[in-house]
Amino acid sequence: MLKKKEKYVVAVVGATGAVGNEMISVLEERKFPIDKLRLFASERSEGRDMEFNDKAVAVEILKEDVFKGIDIALFSAGAERSINFAPAAAKAGCVVIDNSSAWRMDPGVPLVVPEVNSHDLKWHKGIIANPNCSTIQMVVALKPIHDAAKIKRVVVTTFQSVSGTGKKAMDELLNQTTDLINFRDIKPSVYPHQIAFNCLPHIDKFLDNGYTKEEMKMVNETRKIMGDNSIMVTATTVRVPVFRSHSEAVNIETEKKLSANEVRAMLSEAPGIVVYDAPEKNLYPLPVQAAGKDEVYVGRIREDESIENGINMWVVSDNLRKGAALNAVQIAEKLIEQAV
Ligand code: 25A
Ligand code: L14
């Protein structure tokens, strides 16, 4: 449990990665009450300094015994590091907010999107999981609809940017693009195929059921966050040559009928959402517009005319912000609110 203090000792594990970098910016921008910031990464980053509030902070090597005296640790260094280090951190009295997939479906670990289920923070035992990026932005938009009309089924297709995979993937898209327009040969390395000028229906590993792990995260995490196992979800996740922000085409079947106007009105009022929906002015959410922003943008809201009670919409958000770093920091802010 987090003890109420004026300022906290905060750690970012995986600080030199794409998400870790964003965590440092978000902590700074939101004036998080930090007494001391500690940054951890692997030996590869040894000797590096990073900037926080105009001061240099040295990157330290992650070891099991570093967590004493740290109040909150934001982890984003991959699932293996989270499995190996989060329990030791929790044992040392630190609250871990973990970005990896390691702990999300553990029944003893809350999986939290503050707009949806901050009440689940109450039962944490030292580790709190931050959901998958595609799931976070979708549940923010689903929650008001579920409360109003009970969702029966969701069919989602994602268009995911390369930044989710980390810095090496962003470099790969940039280098392939410049190589191809200069008629040079390319050799895929992070992804199994060319990502520039292409779409890959493949995110994370394939499972025995023919789906990818990313697709099944959207199914299982949505139910856990919404606290309703009756919601049916089916997903196709696609990597597209975009640097930042994920886009999603979401089809929702509800028990009660909702008009497109009702959905537009309720989402406009909902926390964390901005409705951009004026097609006559070519206004709809775009990944380049959402990049660097905090909100989940929703547009193209329309009734599904092929079923009785259905809605289609287009949901876009920055995967490194709301999809990862911002959601983690918002969890920490809620913990502070609830601390005694
Ligand atoms: O497959 P995994 O293990 O589950 O990991 C998945 C990847 O997903 C990203 C993250 O990539 C991770 O590597 N990720 C994690 N959570 C995410 C989320 N919610 C997420 N992506 C989206 N949404 P990343 O590049 O953004 O961040 C990697 C960070 O983790 C640190 N790290 C790695 N191993 C570590 C460790 N920290 C402590 N102990 C360890 N054993 C990593 O630090 C980085 O901060 P680093 O020092 O290893 O890397 C510094 C720079 O080096 C580059 N690099 C990475 N791998 C290699 C490399 N360079 C050369 N060879 C390599 N093999 C990185 O680009 C980084 O800039
Ligand atoms: O958080 O886009 O489970 O390659 C793992 C795959 C994050 C995104 C997670 C990607 C994801 C990542």
Coordinates of C-alpha atoms and ligand atoms in Angstrom, one line a residue:
M1 CA 0.0 0.0 0.0
L2 CA 1.2 3.5 -0.8
K3 CA 1.6 5.7 2.2
K4 CA 0.5 9.4 1.9
K5 CA 3.5 11.7 1.5
E6 CA 4.1 15.1 0.1
K7 CA 6.6 13.8 -2.5
Y8 CA 7.5 10.3 -3.7
V9 CA 10.6 8.5 -4.8
V10 CA 9.7 7.3 -8.3
A11 CA 11.6 4.8 -10.5
V12 CA 11.3 4.3 -14.3
V13 CA 12.5 0.8 -15.3
G14 CA 13.3 0.6 -19.0
A15 CA 13.9 4.4 -19.0
T16 CA 15.9 4.5 -22.2
G17 CA 13.1 2.8 -24.3
A18 CA 10.3 4.4 -26.3
V19 CA 7.8 4.0 -23.5
G20 CA 10.3 4.8 -20.7
N21 CA 11.2 8.1 -22.4
E22 CA 7.6 9.1 -22.6
M23 CA 7.1 8.2 -18.9
I24 CA 9.8 10.7 -18.0
S25 CA 8.1 13.4 -20.1
V26 CA 4.6 12.7 -18.7
L27 CA 5.9 12.8 -15.1
E28 CA 7.5 16.2 -15.8
E29 CA 4.6 17.7 -17.7
R30 CA 2.0 16.7 -15.1
K31 CA 4.2 18.0 -12.3
F32 CA 4.1 14.6 -10.5
P33 CA 5.1 15.1 -6.8
I34 CA 8.6 13.7 -7.1
D35 CA 11.1 13.8 -4.3
K36 CA 13.7 11.8 -6.4
L37 CA 13.5 10.2 -9.8
R38 CA 15.6 7.0 -10.4
L39 CA 16.1 5.6 -13.9
F40 CA 17.0 2.0 -14.7
A41 CA 17.9 0.1 -17.8
S42 CA 20.3 -2.7 -18.9
E43 CA 24.1 -2.6 -19.1
R44 CA 23.7 -1.3 -22.6
S45 CA 22.6 2.1 -21.2
E46 CA 25.3 2.2 -18.5
G47 CA 26.8 5.7 -18.2
R48 CA 24.0 7.4 -19.9
D49 CA 22.3 10.5 -18.5
M50 CA 18.7 11.5 -19.2
E51 CA 17.1 14.9 -18.6
F52 CA 14.3 15.5 -16.0
N53 CA 13.2 19.0 -15.1
D54 CA 16.3 20.4 -16.7
K55 CA 18.6 18.3 -14.6
A56 CA 20.7 15.2 -15.6
V57 CA 19.7 11.9 -14.1
A58 CA 22.1 9.0 -14.4
V59 CA 20.7 5.7 -15.7
E60 CA 21.4 2.9 -13.3
I61 CA 21.7 -0.8 -14.0
L62 CA 18.6 -2.8 -12.9
K63 CA 19.4 -5.2 -10.1
E64 CA 17.2 -7.0 -7.6
D65 CA 18.3 -5.0 -4.6
V66 CA 17.7 -1.5 -6.0
F67 CA 14.1 -1.1 -4.8
K68 CA 14.6 -0.2 -1.2
G69 CA 13.3 3.3 -0.5
I70 CA 11.4 3.6 -3.9
D71 CA 7.7 4.3 -3.4
I72 CA 6.5 3.8 -7.0
A73 CA 8.2 2.0 -9.9
L74 CA 6.9 2.3 -13.5
F75 CA 8.1 -0.8 -15.4
S76 CA 8.5 -0.8 -19.2
A77 CA 11.4 -3.1 -20.0
G78 CA 9.6 -6.1 -21.4
A79 CA 7.7 -9.0 -19.8
E80 CA 10.8 -11.0 -18.9
R81 CA 12.2 -8.1 -16.7
S82 CA 8.8 -7.7 -15.1
I83 CA 8.6 -11.3 -14.2
N84 CA 12.1 -11.3 -12.8
F85 CA 12.0 -8.0 -10.9
A86 CA 8.5 -6.9 -10.0
P87 CA 8.0 -9.3 -7.1
A88 CA 11.3 -8.3 -5.5
A89 CA 10.2 -4.6 -5.9
A90 CA 6.8 -5.2 -4.3
K91 CA 8.5 -7.1 -1.5
A92 CA 10.7 -4.1 -0.8
G93 CA 7.6 -2.1 -0.3
C94 CA 7.4 -0.4 -3.7
V95 CA 4.2 -0.2 -5.7
V96 CA 4.9 -1.5 -9.2
I97 CA 2.9 -0.3 -12.2
D98 CA 3.8 -2.7 -14.9
N99 CA 3.5 -2.0 -18.6
S100 CA 4.4 -5.4 -19.9
S101 CA 2.0 -8.3 -20.5
A102 CA 3.6 -10.3 -17.7
W103 CA 1.0 -9.8 -14.9
R104 CA -2.1 -8.6 -16.7
M105 CA -4.2 -11.7 -16.5
D106 CA -3.0 -12.8 -13.1
P107 CA -6.2 -12.9 -10.9
G108 CA -4.3 -11.4 -8.0
V109 CA -3.2 -8.3 -10.0
P110 CA -5.6 -5.5 -10.9
L111 CA -5.6 -4.4 -14.6
V112 CA -6.5 -0.7 -14.6
V113 CA -7.6 2.1 -16.9
P114 CA -8.5 4.9 -14.5
E115 CA -11.5 6.1 -16.6
V116 CA -13.0 2.7 -16.4
N117 CA -12.1 0.8 -13.2
S118 CA -10.0 2.8 -10.7
H119 CA -12.0 1.0 -8.0
D120 CA -9.9 -2.1 -8.7
L121 CA -6.8 -0.3 -7.4
K122 CA -8.1 -0.9 -3.9
W123 CA -7.2 -4.6 -3.9
H124 CA -3.6 -4.5 -5.3
K125 CA -0.9 -6.4 -3.4
G126 CA 2.1 -4.4 -4.7
I127 CA 1.8 -4.9 -8.5
I128 CA -0.7 -3.2 -10.8
A129 CA -0.8 -4.0 -14.5
N130 CA -1.2 -1.4 -17.2
P131 CA -3.2 -2.9 -20.1
N132 CA -2.2 -3.4 -23.7
C133 CA -2.2 -0.2 -25.7
S134 CA -5.0 -1.2 -28.2
T135 CA -7.2 -2.4 -25.4
I136 CA -6.8 0.8 -23.3
Q137 CA -8.0 3.2 -26.0
M138 CA -10.9 0.9 -26.9
V139 CA -12.2 0.4 -23.4
V140 CA -12.2 4.1 -22.7
A141 CA -14.6 4.5 -25.6
L142 CA -16.6 1.4 -24.8
K143 CA -17.3 2.1 -21.1
P144 CA -19.9 4.8 -21.5
I145 CA -21.7 2.7 -24.2
H146 CA -21.7 -0.4 -21.9
D147 CA -23.1 1.6 -19.0
A148 CA -25.9 3.0 -21.1
A149 CA -26.9 0.0 -23.3
K150 CA -24.9 -3.1 -22.2
I151 CA -22.5 -4.3 -24.9
K152 CA -23.0 -7.9 -26.1
R153 CA -20.3 -8.1 -28.8
V154 CA -17.4 -6.1 -30.2
V155 CA -15.7 -6.7 -33.5
V156 CA -12.5 -4.7 -33.8
T157 CA -9.8 -4.3 -36.4
T158 CA -6.7 -2.3 -35.4
F159 CA -4.2 -0.2 -37.4
Q160 CA -1.2 -0.1 -35.1
S161 CA 1.9 2.1 -35.3
V162 CA 5.4 0.8 -35.1
S163 CA 6.4 2.7 -31.9
G164 CA 4.6 0.0 -29.9
T165 CA 7.5 -2.3 -30.7
G166 CA 10.1 0.2 -29.6
K167 CA 12.8 2.4 -31.0
K168 CA 14.3 -0.2 -33.3
A169 CA 11.0 -0.6 -35.1
M170 CA 10.7 3.2 -35.6
D171 CA 14.2 3.2 -37.1
E172 CA 13.3 0.3 -39.4
L173 CA 10.2 2.1 -40.8
L174 CA 12.3 5.3 -41.4
N175 CA 15.2 3.4 -43.0
Q176 CA 13.1 1.2 -45.2
T177 CA 11.1 4.2 -46.4
T178 CA 14.2 6.2 -47.4
D179 CA 15.9 3.2 -48.9
L180 CA 12.9 2.3 -51.0
I181 CA 12.4 5.8 -52.4
N182 CA 16.1 5.8 -53.3
F183 CA 15.7 2.4 -55.1
R184 CA 18.0 0.6 -52.5
D185 CA 17.3 -2.9 -51.4
I186 CA 15.9 -3.5 -47.9
K187 CA 16.2 -6.3 -45.5
P188 CA 13.5 -6.6 -42.8
S189 CA 14.9 -7.3 -39.3
V190 CA 12.4 -6.3 -36.5
Y191 CA 9.3 -7.4 -38.5
P192 CA 9.2 -10.5 -40.6
H193 CA 8.3 -8.5 -43.7
Q194 CA 8.8 -5.0 -45.2
I195 CA 6.8 -2.5 -43.1
A196 CA 7.3 0.6 -45.3
F197 CA 4.4 0.9 -47.8
N198 CA 2.8 -2.3 -46.4
C199 CA 0.4 -3.7 -43.8
L200 CA 1.2 -6.8 -41.7
P201 CA -1.7 -8.7 -40.2
H202 CA 0.6 -9.9 -37.4
I203 CA 1.3 -8.3 -34.0
D204 CA 3.1 -10.3 -31.3
K205 CA 3.2 -14.1 -31.6
F206 CA 0.8 -16.5 -33.3
L207 CA -1.1 -18.9 -31.0
D208 CA -2.6 -22.3 -31.6
N209 CA -6.1 -21.0 -32.2
G210 CA -4.8 -19.0 -35.3
Y211 CA -5.1 -15.6 -33.5
T212 CA -2.1 -13.5 -32.4
K213 CA -1.3 -12.8 -28.8
E214 CA -2.2 -9.2 -29.4
E215 CA -5.7 -10.2 -30.6
M216 CA -6.3 -12.3 -27.6
K217 CA -5.1 -9.6 -25.3
M218 CA -7.9 -7.4 -26.7
V219 CA -10.4 -10.2 -25.9
N220 CA -9.3 -11.1 -22.4
E221 CA -8.1 -7.7 -21.1
T222 CA -11.3 -6.0 -22.2
R223 CA -13.4 -8.4 -20.1
K224 CA -11.2 -8.1 -17.1
I225 CA -11.1 -4.2 -17.1
M226 CA -14.8 -3.9 -17.8
G227 CA -15.5 -6.5 -15.1
D228 CA -17.9 -8.4 -17.4
N229 CA -17.1 -11.8 -18.8
S230 CA -20.2 -11.8 -20.9
I231 CA -18.8 -9.3 -23.4
M232 CA -17.8 -11.1 -26.6
V233 CA -14.8 -9.6 -28.4
T234 CA -13.1 -10.7 -31.6
A235 CA -10.1 -8.8 -33.0
T236 CA -7.8 -8.6 -36.0
T237 CA -4.7 -6.6 -35.3
V238 CA -2.7 -5.1 -38.1
R239 CA 0.7 -3.3 -38.2
V240 CA 0.7 -0.2 -40.5
P241 CA 3.5 2.1 -41.6
V242 CA 2.6 4.8 -39.1
F243 CA 5.1 6.0 -36.4
R244 CA 2.7 6.9 -33.6
S245 CA -0.9 6.4 -32.6
H246 CA -3.1 3.3 -33.1
S247 CA -6.4 3.5 -35.0
E248 CA -9.3 1.1 -34.6
A249 CA -12.4 0.3 -36.5
V250 CA -14.8 -0.8 -33.8
N251 CA -18.2 -2.5 -34.3
I252 CA -20.4 -2.8 -31.2
E253 CA -23.6 -4.7 -30.7
T254 CA -25.6 -3.6 -27.7
E255 CA -28.6 -5.0 -25.8
K256 CA -30.5 -1.7 -25.9
K257 CA -30.8 0.4 -29.0
L258 CA -28.7 3.6 -29.2
S259 CA -28.8 6.1 -32.0
A260 CA -25.6 7.6 -33.4
N261 CA -26.5 10.9 -31.9
E262 CA -26.9 9.4 -28.5
V263 CA -23.5 7.8 -28.7
R264 CA -22.0 11.1 -29.9
A265 CA -23.5 13.0 -27.0
M266 CA -22.5 10.5 -24.3
L267 CA -18.9 10.1 -25.6
S268 CA -18.6 13.9 -25.7
E269 CA -19.3 14.0 -22.0
A270 CA -17.1 11.1 -21.1
P271 CA -13.7 11.5 -19.3
G272 CA -10.6 11.2 -21.5
I273 CA -12.5 11.3 -24.8
V274 CA -12.7 13.9 -27.6
V275 CA -15.3 13.4 -30.3
Y276 CA -14.1 14.5 -33.8
D277 CA -17.1 13.7 -35.9
A278 CA -18.0 16.1 -38.7
P279 CA -17.5 14.1 -41.9
E280 CA -19.0 16.9 -44.0
K281 CA -15.9 19.0 -43.0
N282 CA -13.6 16.0 -43.5
L283 CA -13.2 15.9 -39.7
Y284 CA -12.4 12.6 -38.2
P285 CA -9.6 11.3 -35.9
L286 CA -6.2 10.8 -37.5
P287 CA -3.1 9.1 -36.1
V288 CA -0.8 12.1 -37.0
Q289 CA -3.2 14.5 -35.2
A290 CA -3.5 12.3 -32.0
A291 CA 0.3 11.8 -31.8
G292 CA 1.7 13.5 -28.6
K293 CA -1.9 14.1 -27.2
D294 CA -3.4 12.6 -24.1
E295 CA -7.0 12.0 -25.2
V296 CA -8.8 9.1 -27.0
Y297 CA -10.3 10.5 -30.2
V298 CA -13.6 9.1 -31.6
G299 CA -15.3 9.7 -34.9
R300 CA -17.2 8.2 -37.8
I301 CA -19.9 7.3 -35.3
R302 CA -22.8 5.7 -37.2
E303 CA -25.5 3.0 -36.8
D304 CA -24.7 -0.5 -38.1
E305 CA -27.6 -1.0 -40.5
S306 CA -27.0 -4.7 -40.8
I307 CA -28.1 -5.5 -37.2
E308 CA -30.8 -4.4 -34.8
N309 CA -28.7 -2.6 -32.2
G310 CA -25.3 -1.8 -33.6
I311 CA -22.8 1.1 -33.7
N312 CA -19.6 1.6 -35.8
M313 CA -16.9 4.0 -34.8
W314 CA -13.3 4.9 -35.4
V315 CA -11.1 5.3 -32.3
V316 CA -7.6 6.8 -32.4
S317 CA -5.1 7.5 -29.6
D318 CA -1.3 7.9 -29.0
N319 CA -0.1 4.4 -28.1
L320 CA 2.9 5.7 -26.2
R321 CA 0.8 8.2 -24.1
K322 CA -2.7 6.9 -23.2
G323 CA -1.7 3.4 -24.5
A324 CA 1.3 3.2 -22.1
A325 CA 3.1 6.0 -20.3
L326 CA 0.2 8.3 -19.5
N327 CA -2.1 5.6 -18.3
A328 CA 0.6 4.3 -16.0
V329 CA 1.2 7.8 -14.5
Q330 CA -2.6 8.3 -14.2
I331 CA -2.7 5.0 -12.2
A332 CA 0.0 6.4 -9.9
E333 CA -2.0 9.7 -9.5
K334 CA -5.1 7.7 -8.5
L335 CA -3.0 5.7 -6.0
I336 CA -1.8 9.0 -4.4
E337 CA -5.4 10.2 -4.3
Q338 CA -6.4 7.0 -2.5
A339 CA -3.3 6.9 -0.2
V340 CA -3.8 7.3 3.6
Ligands
25A1 O1 9.9 -8.9 -25.8 P1 9.9 -8.2 -24.4 O2 11.1 -8.5 -23.6 O3 8.5 -8.4 -23.7 O4 10.0 -6.6 -24.7 C1 9.2 -6.0 -25.5 C2 9.6 -4.6 -25.8 O5 8.4 -3.9 -25.8 C3 8.7 -2.6 -25.4 C4 10.1 -2.4 -25.0 O6 10.9 -1.8 -26.0 C5 10.6 -3.8 -24.9 O7 11.9 -4.0 -25.3 N1 7.7 -2.3 -24.4 C6 7.6 -2.6 -23.2 N2 6.4 -2.3 -22.7 C7 5.7 -1.7 -23.7 C8 4.4 -1.2 -23.9 N3 3.5 -1.1 -22.9 C9 6.5 -1.7 -24.8 N4 6.2 -1.2 -26.0 C10 4.9 -0.7 -26.1 N5 4.1 -0.7 -25.1 P2 11.7 -0.4 -25.8 O8 12.8 -0.4 -26.8 O9 10.8 0.7 -25.9 O10 12.3 -0.4 -24.4 C11 13.2 -1.3 -24.0 C12 13.7 -0.7 -22.6 O11 13.9 -1.8 -21.7 C13 15.2 -1.7 -21.2 N6 15.8 -3.0 -20.9 C14 15.9 -4.1 -21.7 N7 16.5 -5.1 -21.1 C15 16.7 -4.7 -19.8 C16 16.2 -3.4 -19.7 N8 16.3 -2.7 -18.6 C17 16.8 -3.4 -17.5 N9 17.2 -4.6 -17.6 C18 17.2 -5.3 -18.7 N10 17.7 -6.6 -18.7 C19 15.9 -1.0 -22.3 O12 17.1 -0.5 -21.9 C20 14.9 0.0 -22.7 O13 15.0 1.1 -21.8 P3 18.5 -0.8 -22.7 O14 19.6 -0.2 -21.9 O15 18.6 -2.3 -22.9 O16 18.4 -0.2 -24.1 C21 18.9 1.0 -24.4 C22 18.8 1.3 -25.9 O17 19.4 0.2 -26.6 C23 18.5 -0.2 -27.7 N11 18.5 -1.7 -27.7 C24 17.6 -2.5 -27.2 N12 17.9 -3.7 -27.4 C25 19.1 -3.8 -28.1 C26 19.5 -2.4 -28.3 N13 20.6 -2.1 -28.9 C27 21.3 -3.1 -29.3 N14 21.0 -4.4 -29.2 C28 19.9 -4.8 -28.6 N15 19.6 -6.1 -28.5 C29 17.1 0.4 -27.3 O18 16.5 0.9 -28.4 C30 17.4 1.4 -26.3 O19 17.3 2.7 -26.9
L14_2 O1 1.8 -4.1 -24.4 O2 3.2 -3.0 -30.8 O3 1.4 -6.2 -24.8 O4 4.7 -4.6 -31.0 C1 3.2 -5.9 -27.1 C2 3.4 -5.6 -28.6 C3 2.7 -3.5 -26.8 C4 2.8 -3.3 -28.2 C5 1.8 -5.1 -25.1 C6 3.9 -3.9 -30.3 C7 2.2 -4.9 -26.6 C8 3.8 -4.2 -28.8

